[in-house]
CSV table of C-alpha atoms in Angstrom, one decimal:
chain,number,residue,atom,x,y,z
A,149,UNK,CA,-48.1,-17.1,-9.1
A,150,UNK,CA,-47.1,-13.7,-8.8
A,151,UNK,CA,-48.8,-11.9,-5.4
A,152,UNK,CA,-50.1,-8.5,-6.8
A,153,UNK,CA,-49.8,-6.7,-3.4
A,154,UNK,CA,-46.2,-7.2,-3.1
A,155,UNK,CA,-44.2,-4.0,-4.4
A,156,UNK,CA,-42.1,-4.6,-7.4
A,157,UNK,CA,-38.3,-5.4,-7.3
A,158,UNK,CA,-35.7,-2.5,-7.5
A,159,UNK,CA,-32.1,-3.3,-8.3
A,160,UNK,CA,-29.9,-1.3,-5.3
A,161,UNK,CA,-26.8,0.6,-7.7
A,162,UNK,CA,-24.3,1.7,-5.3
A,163,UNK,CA,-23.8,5.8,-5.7
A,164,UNK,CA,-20.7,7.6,-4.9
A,165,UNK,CA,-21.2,10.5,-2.4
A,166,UNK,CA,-20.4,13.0,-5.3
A,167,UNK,CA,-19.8,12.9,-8.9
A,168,UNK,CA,-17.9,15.8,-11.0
A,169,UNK,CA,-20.8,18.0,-11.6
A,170,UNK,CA,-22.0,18.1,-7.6
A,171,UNK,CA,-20.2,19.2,-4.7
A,172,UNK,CA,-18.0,17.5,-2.5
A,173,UNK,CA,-19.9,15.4,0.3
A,174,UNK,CA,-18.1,13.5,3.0
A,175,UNK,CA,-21.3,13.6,5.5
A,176,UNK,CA,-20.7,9.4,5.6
A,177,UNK,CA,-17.4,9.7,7.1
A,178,UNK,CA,-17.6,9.8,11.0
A,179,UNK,CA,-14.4,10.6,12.4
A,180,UNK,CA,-15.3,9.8,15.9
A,181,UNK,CA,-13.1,10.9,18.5
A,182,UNK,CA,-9.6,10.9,18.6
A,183,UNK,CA,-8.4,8.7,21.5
A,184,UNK,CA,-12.0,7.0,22.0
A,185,UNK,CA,-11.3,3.6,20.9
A,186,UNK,CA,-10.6,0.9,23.4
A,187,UNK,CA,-6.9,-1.2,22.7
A,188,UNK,CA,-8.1,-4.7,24.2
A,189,UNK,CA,-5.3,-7.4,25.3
A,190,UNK,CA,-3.6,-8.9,22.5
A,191,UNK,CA,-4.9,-12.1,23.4
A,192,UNK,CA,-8.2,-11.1,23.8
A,193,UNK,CA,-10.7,-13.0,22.5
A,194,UNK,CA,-12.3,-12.5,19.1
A,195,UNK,CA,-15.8,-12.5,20.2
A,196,UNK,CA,-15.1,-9.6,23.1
A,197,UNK,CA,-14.0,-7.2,20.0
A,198,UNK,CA,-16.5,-7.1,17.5
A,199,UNK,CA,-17.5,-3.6,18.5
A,200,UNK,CA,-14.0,-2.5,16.8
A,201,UNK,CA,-14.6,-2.0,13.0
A,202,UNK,CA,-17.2,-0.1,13.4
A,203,UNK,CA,-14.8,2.4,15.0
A,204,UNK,CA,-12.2,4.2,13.7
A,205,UNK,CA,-9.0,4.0,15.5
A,206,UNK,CA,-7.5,7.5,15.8
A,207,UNK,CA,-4.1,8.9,18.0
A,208,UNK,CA,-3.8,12.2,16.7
A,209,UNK,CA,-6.3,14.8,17.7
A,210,UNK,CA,-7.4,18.2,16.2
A,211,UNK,CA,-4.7,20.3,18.3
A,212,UNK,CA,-2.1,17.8,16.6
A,213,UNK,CA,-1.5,15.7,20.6
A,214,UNK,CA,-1.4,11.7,20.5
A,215,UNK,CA,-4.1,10.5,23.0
A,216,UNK,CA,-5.8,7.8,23.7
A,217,UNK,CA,-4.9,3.9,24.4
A,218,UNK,CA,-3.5,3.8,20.9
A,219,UNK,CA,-0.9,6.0,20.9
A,220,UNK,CA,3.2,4.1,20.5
A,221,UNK,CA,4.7,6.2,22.5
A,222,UNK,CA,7.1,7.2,19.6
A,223,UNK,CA,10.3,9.4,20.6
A,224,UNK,CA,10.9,12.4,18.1
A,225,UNK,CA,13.3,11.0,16.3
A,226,UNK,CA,11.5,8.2,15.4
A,227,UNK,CA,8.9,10.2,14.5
A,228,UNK,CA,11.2,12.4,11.9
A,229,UNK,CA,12.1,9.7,10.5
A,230,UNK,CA,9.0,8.7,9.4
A,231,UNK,CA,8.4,12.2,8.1
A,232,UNK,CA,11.2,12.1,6.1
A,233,UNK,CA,10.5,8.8,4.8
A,234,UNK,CA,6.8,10.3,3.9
A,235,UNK,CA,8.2,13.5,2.3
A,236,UNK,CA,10.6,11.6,0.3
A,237,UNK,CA,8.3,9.1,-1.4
A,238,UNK,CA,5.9,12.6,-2.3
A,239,UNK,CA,9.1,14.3,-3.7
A,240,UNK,CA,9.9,10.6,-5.5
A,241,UNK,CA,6.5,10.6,-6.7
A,242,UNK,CA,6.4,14.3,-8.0
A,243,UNK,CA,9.9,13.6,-9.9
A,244,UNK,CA,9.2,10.5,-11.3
A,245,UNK,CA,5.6,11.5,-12.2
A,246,UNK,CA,6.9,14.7,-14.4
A,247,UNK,CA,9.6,11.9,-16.6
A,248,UNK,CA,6.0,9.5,-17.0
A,249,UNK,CA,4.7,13.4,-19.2
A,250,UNK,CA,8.1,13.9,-20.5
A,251,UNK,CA,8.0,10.3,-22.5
A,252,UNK,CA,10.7,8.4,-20.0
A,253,UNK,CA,9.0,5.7,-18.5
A,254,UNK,CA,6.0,3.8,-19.3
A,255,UNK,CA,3.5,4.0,-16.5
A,256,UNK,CA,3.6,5.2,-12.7
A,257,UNK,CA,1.4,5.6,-9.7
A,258,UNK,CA,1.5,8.1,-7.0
A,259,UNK,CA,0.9,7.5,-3.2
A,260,UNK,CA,0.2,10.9,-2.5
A,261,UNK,CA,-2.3,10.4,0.5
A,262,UNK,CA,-1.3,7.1,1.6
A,263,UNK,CA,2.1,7.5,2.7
A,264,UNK,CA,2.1,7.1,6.5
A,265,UNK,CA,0.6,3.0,6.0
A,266,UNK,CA,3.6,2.0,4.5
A,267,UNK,CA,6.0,4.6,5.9
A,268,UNK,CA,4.7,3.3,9.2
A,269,UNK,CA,4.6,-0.1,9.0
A,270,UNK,CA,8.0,-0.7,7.2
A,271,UNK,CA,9.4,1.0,11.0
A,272,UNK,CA,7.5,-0.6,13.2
A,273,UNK,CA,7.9,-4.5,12.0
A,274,UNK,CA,11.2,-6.1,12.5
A,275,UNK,CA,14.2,-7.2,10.3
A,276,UNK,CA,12.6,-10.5,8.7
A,277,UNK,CA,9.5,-9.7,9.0
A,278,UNK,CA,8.0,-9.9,5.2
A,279,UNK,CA,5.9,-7.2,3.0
A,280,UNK,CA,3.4,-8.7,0.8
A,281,UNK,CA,2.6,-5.1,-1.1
A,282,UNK,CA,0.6,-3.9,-3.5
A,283,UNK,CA,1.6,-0.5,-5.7
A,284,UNK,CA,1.4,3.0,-3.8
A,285,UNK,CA,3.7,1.1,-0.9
A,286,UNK,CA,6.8,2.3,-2.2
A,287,UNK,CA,7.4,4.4,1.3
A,288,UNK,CA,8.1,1.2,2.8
A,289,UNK,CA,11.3,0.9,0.8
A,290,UNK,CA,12.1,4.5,1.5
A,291,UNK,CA,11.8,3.9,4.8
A,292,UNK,CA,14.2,1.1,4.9
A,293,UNK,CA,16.5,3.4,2.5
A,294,UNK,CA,16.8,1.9,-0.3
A,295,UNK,CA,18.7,3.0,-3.2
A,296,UNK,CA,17.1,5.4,-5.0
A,297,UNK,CA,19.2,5.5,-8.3
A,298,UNK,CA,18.1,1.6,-8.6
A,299,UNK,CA,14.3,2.2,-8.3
A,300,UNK,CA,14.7,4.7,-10.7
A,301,UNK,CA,16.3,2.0,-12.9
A,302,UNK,CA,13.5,-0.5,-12.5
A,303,UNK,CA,10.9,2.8,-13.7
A,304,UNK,CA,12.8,3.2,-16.6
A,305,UNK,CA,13.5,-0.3,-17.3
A,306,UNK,CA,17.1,0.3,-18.1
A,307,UNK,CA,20.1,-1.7,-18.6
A,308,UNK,CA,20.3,-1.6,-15.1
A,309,UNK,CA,17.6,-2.2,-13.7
A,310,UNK,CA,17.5,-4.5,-11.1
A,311,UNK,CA,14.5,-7.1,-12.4
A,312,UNK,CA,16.5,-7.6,-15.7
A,313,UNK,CA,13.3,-5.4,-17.2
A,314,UNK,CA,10.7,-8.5,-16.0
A,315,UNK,CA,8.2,-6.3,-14.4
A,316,UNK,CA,6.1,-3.3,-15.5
A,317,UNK,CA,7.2,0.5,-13.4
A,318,UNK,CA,6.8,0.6,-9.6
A,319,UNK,CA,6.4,-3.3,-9.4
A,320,UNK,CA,9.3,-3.2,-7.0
A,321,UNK,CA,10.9,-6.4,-5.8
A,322,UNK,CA,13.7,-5.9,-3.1
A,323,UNK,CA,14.0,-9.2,-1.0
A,324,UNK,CA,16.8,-7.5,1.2
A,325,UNK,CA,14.6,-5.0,2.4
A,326,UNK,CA,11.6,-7.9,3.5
A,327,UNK,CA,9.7,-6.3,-0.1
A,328,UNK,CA,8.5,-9.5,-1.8
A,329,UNK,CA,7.6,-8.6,-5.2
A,330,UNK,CA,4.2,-6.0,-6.3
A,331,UNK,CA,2.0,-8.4,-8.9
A,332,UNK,CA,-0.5,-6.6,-11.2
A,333,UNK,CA,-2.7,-9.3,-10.6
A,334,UNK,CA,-5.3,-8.1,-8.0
A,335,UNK,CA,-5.5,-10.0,-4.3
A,336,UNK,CA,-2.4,-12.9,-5.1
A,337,UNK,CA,0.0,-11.7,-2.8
A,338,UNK,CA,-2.6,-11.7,0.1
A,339,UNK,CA,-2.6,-15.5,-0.5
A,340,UNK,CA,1.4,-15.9,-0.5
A,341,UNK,CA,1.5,-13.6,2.5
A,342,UNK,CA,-0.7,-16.2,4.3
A,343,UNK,CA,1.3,-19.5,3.2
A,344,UNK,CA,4.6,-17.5,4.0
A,345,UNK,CA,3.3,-17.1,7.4
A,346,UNK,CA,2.2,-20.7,8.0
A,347,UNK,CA,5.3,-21.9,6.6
A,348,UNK,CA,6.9,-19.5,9.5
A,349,UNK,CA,4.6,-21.1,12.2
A,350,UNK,CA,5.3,-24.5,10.8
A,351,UNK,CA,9.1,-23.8,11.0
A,352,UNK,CA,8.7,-22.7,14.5
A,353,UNK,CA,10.2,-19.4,13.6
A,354,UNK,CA,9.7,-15.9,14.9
A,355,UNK,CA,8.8,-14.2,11.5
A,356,UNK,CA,5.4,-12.6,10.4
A,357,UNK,CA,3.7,-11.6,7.4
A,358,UNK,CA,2.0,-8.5,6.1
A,359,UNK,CA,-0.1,-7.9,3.7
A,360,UNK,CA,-1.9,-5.1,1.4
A,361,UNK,CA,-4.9,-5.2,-0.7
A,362,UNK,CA,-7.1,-2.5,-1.7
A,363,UNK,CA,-11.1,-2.1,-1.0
A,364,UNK,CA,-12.1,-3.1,-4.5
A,365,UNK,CA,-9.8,-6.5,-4.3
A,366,UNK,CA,-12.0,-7.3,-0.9
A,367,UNK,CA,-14.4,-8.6,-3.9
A,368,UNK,CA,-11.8,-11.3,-5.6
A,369,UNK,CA,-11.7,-14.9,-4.6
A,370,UNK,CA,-7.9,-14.8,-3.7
A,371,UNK,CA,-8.9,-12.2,-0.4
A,372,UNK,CA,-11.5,-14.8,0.8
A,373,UNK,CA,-9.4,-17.7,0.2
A,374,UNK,CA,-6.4,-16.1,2.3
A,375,UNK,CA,-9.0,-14.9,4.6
A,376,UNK,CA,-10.5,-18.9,5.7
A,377,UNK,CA,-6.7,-19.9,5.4
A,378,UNK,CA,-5.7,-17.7,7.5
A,379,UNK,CA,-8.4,-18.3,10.2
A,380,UNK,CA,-8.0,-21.9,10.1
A,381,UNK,CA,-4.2,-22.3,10.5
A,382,UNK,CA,-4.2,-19.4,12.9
A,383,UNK,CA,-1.3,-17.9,10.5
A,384,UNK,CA,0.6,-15.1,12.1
A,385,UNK,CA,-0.2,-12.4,9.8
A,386,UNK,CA,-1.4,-9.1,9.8
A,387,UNK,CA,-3.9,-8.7,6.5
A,388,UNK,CA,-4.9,-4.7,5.3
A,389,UNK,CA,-7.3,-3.6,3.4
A,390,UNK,CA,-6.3,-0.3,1.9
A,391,UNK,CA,-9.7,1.6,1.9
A,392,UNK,CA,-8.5,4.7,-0.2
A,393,UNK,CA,-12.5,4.9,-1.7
A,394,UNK,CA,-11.9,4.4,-5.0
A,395,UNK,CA,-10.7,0.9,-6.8
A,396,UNK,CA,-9.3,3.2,-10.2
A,397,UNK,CA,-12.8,4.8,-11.6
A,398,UNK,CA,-15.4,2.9,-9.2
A,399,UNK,CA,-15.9,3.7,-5.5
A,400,UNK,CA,-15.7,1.6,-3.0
A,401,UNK,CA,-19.5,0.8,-2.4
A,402,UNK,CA,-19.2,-1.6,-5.5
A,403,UNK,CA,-16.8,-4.1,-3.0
A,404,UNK,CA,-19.0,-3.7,-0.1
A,405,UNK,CA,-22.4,-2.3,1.3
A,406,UNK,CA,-21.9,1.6,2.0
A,407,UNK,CA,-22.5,1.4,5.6
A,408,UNK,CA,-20.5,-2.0,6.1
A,409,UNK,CA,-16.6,-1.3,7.1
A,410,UNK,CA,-14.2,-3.7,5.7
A,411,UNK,CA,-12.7,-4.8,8.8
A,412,UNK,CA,-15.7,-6.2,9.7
A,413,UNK,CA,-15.3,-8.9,7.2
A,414,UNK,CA,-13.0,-10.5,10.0
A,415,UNK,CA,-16.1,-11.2,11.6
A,416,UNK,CA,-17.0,-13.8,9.4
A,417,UNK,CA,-13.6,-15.3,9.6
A,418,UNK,CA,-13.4,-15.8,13.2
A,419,UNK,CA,-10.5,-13.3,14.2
A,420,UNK,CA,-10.3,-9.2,14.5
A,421,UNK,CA,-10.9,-6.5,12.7
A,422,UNK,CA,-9.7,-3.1,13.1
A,423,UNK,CA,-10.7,0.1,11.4
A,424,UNK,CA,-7.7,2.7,11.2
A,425,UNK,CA,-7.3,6.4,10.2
A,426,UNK,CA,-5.2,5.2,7.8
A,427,UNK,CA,-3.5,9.2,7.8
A,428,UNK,CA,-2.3,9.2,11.2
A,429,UNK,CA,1.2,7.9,11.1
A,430,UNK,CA,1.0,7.0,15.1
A,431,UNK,CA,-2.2,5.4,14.5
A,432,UNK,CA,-1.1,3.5,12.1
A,433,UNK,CA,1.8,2.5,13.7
A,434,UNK,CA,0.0,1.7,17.1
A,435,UNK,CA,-2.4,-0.6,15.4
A,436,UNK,CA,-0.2,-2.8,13.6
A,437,UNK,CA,2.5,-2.8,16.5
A,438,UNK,CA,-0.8,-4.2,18.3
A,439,UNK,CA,-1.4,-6.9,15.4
A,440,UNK,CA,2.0,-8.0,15.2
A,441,UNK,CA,2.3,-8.7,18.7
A,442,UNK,CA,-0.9,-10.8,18.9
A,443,UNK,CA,0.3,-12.5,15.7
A,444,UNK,CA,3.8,-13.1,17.3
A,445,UNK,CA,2.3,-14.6,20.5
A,446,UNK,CA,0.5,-17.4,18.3
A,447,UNK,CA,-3.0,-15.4,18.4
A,448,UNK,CA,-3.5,-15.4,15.2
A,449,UNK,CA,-4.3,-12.7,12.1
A,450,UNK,CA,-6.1,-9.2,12.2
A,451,UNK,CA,-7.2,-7.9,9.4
A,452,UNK,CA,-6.8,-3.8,9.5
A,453,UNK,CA,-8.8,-1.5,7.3
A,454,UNK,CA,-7.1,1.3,6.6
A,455,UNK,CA,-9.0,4.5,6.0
A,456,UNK,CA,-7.5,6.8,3.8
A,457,UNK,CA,-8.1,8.6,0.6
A,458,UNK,CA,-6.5,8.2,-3.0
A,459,UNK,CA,-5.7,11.9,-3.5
A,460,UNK,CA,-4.3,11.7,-7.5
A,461,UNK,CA,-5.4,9.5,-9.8
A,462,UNK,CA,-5.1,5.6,-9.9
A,463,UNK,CA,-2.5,6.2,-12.3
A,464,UNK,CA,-0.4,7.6,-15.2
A,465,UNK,CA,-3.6,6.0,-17.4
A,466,UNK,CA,-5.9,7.7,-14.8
A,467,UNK,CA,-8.3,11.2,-15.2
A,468,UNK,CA,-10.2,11.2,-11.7
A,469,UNK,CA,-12.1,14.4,-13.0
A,470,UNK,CA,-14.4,12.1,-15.3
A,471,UNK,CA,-16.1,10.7,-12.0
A,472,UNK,CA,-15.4,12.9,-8.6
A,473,UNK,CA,-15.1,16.7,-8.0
A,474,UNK,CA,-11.7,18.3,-9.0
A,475,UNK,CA,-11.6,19.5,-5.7
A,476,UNK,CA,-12.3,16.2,-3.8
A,477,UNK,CA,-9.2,15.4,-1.9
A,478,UNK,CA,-9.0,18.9,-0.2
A,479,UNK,CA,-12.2,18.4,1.5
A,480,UNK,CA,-11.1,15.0,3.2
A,481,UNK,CA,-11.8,15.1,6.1
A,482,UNK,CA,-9.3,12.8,7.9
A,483,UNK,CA,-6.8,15.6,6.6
A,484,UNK,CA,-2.9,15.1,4.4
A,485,UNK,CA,-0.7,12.6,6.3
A,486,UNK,CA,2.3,14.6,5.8
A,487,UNK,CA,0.9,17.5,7.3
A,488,UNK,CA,-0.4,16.3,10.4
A,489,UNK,CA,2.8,13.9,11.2
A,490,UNK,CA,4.6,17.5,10.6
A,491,UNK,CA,2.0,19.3,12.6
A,492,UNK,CA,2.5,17.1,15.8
A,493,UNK,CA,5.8,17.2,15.9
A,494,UNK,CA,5.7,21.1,15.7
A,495,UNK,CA,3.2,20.8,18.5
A,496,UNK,CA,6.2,18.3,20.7
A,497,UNK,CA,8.8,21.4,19.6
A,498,UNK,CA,10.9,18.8,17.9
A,499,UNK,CA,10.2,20.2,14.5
A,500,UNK,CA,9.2,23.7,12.8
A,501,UNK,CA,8.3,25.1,9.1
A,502,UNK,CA,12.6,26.1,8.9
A,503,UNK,CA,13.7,22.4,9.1
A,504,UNK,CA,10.6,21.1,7.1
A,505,UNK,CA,11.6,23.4,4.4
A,506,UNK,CA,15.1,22.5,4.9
A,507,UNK,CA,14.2,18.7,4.8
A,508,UNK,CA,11.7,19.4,1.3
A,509,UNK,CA,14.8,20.6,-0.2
A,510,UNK,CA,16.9,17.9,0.7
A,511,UNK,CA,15.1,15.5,-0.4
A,512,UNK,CA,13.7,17.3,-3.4
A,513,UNK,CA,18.0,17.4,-4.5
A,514,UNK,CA,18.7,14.1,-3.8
A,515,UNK,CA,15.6,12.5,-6.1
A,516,UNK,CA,17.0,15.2,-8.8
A,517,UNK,CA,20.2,13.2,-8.4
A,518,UNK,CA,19.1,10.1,-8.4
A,519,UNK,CA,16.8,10.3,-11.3
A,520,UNK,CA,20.2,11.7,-13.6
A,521,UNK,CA,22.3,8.8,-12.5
A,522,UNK,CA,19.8,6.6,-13.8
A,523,UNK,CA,18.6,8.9,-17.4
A,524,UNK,CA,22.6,8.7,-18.0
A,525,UNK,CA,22.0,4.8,-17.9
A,526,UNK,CA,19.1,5.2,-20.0
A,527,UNK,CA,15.2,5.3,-20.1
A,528,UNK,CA,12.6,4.0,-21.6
A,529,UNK,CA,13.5,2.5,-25.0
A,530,UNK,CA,17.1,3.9,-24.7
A,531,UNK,CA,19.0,1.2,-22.8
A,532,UNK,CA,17.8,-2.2,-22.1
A,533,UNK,CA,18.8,-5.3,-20.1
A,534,UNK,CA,20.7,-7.5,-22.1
A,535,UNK,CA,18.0,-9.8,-24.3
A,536,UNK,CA,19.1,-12.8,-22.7
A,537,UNK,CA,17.9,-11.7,-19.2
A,538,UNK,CA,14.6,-13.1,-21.0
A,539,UNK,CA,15.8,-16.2,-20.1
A,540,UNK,CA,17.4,-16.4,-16.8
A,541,UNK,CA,15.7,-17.0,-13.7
A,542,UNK,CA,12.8,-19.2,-15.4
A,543,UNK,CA,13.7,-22.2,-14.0
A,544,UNK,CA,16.6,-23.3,-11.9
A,545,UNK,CA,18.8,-24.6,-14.7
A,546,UNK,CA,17.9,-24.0,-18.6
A,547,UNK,CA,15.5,-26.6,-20.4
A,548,UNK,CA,16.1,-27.5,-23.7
A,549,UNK,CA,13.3,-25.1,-24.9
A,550,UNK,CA,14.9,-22.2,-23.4
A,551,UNK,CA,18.5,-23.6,-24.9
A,552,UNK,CA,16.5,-23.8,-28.2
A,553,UNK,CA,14.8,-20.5,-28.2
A,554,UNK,CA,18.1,-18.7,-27.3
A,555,UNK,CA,19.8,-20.5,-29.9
A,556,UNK,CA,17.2,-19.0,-32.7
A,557,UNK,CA,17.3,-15.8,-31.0
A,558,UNK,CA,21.5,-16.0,-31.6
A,559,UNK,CA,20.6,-16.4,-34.9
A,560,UNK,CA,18.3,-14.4,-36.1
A,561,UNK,CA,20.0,-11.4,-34.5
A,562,UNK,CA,23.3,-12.3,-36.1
A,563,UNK,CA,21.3,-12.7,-39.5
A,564,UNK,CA,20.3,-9.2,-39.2
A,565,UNK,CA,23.3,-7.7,-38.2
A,566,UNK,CA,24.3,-9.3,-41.3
């Protein structure tokens, strides 16, 4: 029997903050204080640091000086190179973004915004130490200096590119460089990254994992799955949660209540979350330095939230106009990564506009280089790995379907060149 003084049900629809025909509105964000946020023991137990998601970890202040308990201690040349590692994946991005318009490759996604997680992380983890990514990561490989005439190959899907043309653009795979390889399928790496790590333990090596998944995969089974995995075995991993507020056209209140951060998912999970200005290289860095060591000293995961903001479009396919103001990402308030890395290090006297020009231009020439090398190979639909690359790598020695199917493949071709 329904009780006629009880109100009526009303379905809760999550609303963005701003839509294309408002203005921008970032009054949810709470930067806190630069500095504020207590760094507890490593082996600190999880019930003593449930205060820390609802936090937000930040090193670099408004007059561009690391404080706080946070803060890595980086030397300036450390710190360059992280800048150049951040300006070149934006230079990478802008290149490779104007041959996606000009009909050379097939799909691409910036990580303009986002550099300094990846940047950061692929510096401060060792040698061994494997990268479970997802796309707008490529800094990490930057970083770690990899080639960039063979990225460009994989984008174009040339004959040379280095996945035999088996993956779609910017789902990089570079085992050398501790880059296992980007999936389009939302929240499966997270899972790998966790049964990589427990194979680790269970080998009684040193190794950890890290992982990436972005705030609308928090809503898949795969992050749960990895999450109570993770918990149980006490994997040494460090799990992130790329909060850039927008999973492609919805925001990120469709994953998770507005006013609940991410990292406090951990809760549930038994271990600690951490909520990070995920554009603040050093707090980036000082954060997952922190992780990695409780994860090395057998004290289990920490999942990071990583606040940031998607400043282009999710990708090529993308038009961010049709759901936020145009003029969005200027207004962030956690400011441009780039700028604020480049800022500090003005602020040291280790860096000034003069060498950041010079470096722009550098790098600007040497992605111009790279990205001939690999047109002069081919792109997309001009070259291609050789057709039986289809069939390598499948399994460890050829079935006799594969045999088969290469056979009428043989064939047929040698029937048309006929």
């Amino acid at each position: 029997m329904t009780k006629s003084n009880l109100p009526r049900l009303e379905l809760h629809i999550p609303e963005p903050p701003a839509r294309p025909d408002t203005e921008v509105s970032f009054t949810h964000v709470n930067r806190g204080e630069a500095g504020a946020v207590r760094r507890p023991d490593i082996a600190e137990h999880e019930s003593n640091m449930r205060d820390l998601p609802y936090e937000l970890i930040r090193v670099l202040d408004d007059d561009d000086k690391a404080v706080g308990p946070w803060d890595p201690k980086l030397s300036p040349e450390t710190l360059i190179k992280g800048l150049r590692a951040m300006v070149l994946t934006r230079m990478f991005d802008e290149r490779l973004f104007r041959a996606h318009r000009q009909g050379k490759t097939s799909f691409y996604m910036k990580s303009t915004g986002e550099e300094a997680i990846a940047a950061a992380q692929s510096l401060a983890l060792d040698k061994g130490d494997m990268f479970f990514p997802t796309y707008r990561a490529s800094a990490w490989l930057h970083a770690r200096n990899y080639p960039l005439t063979t990225m460009c190959n994989q984008i174009f899907s040339n004959a040379e590119d280095p996945l035999a043309g088996k993956q779609l653009p910017i789902l990089y795979s570079a085992r050398d460089y501790d880059f296992y390889s980007i999936s389009g399928n939302l929240g499966v790496r997270f899972v790998h990254a966790v049964g990589w790590a427990m194979a680790s333990a269970y080998k009684n090596d040193t190794k950890i994992s890290l992982a990436y998944v972005g705030d609308g995969t928090t809503a898949e089974g795969d992050f749960h799955e990895a999450m109570t995995f993770a918990a149980a075995y006490r994997a040494p991993t460090i799990l992130c949660v790329t909060n850039n507020q927008y999973a492609i056209s919805s925001f990120a209140g469709f994953a998770a209540p507005e006013r609940l951060p991410f990292a406090a998912k951990a809760l549930a999970y038994g271990f600690p979350g951490l909520k990070v200005d995920g554009n603040d290289f050093l707090a980036v860095w000082g954060a997952t330095q922190w992780a990695a060591e409780r994860a090395r000293t057998n004290n289990g995961p920490t999942l990071i939230e990583f606040y940031t903001y998607r400043a282009e479009g999710h990708s090529t396919s993308d038009d961010p106009s049709a759901y936020r103001p145009k003029d969005e990402a200027k207004h962030w308030p956690l400011g441009d990564p780039v700028e604020r890395l480049k800022d500090h290090l003005i602020a040291l006297g280790a860096w000034d506009e003069e060498r950041h020009a010079a470096l722009e231009a550098e790098l600007k020439e040497k992605v111009k280089v790279a990205v001939k090398e690999a047109e002069a190979i081919g792109t997309l639909g001009q070259s291609k790995p050789p057709i039986e690359e289809m069939f390598e790598d499948v399994f460890a020695e050829k079935d006799w379907r594969l045999k088969e199917q290469l056979r009428e493949l043989k064939h047929r071709r040698a029937g048309e060149g006929a």
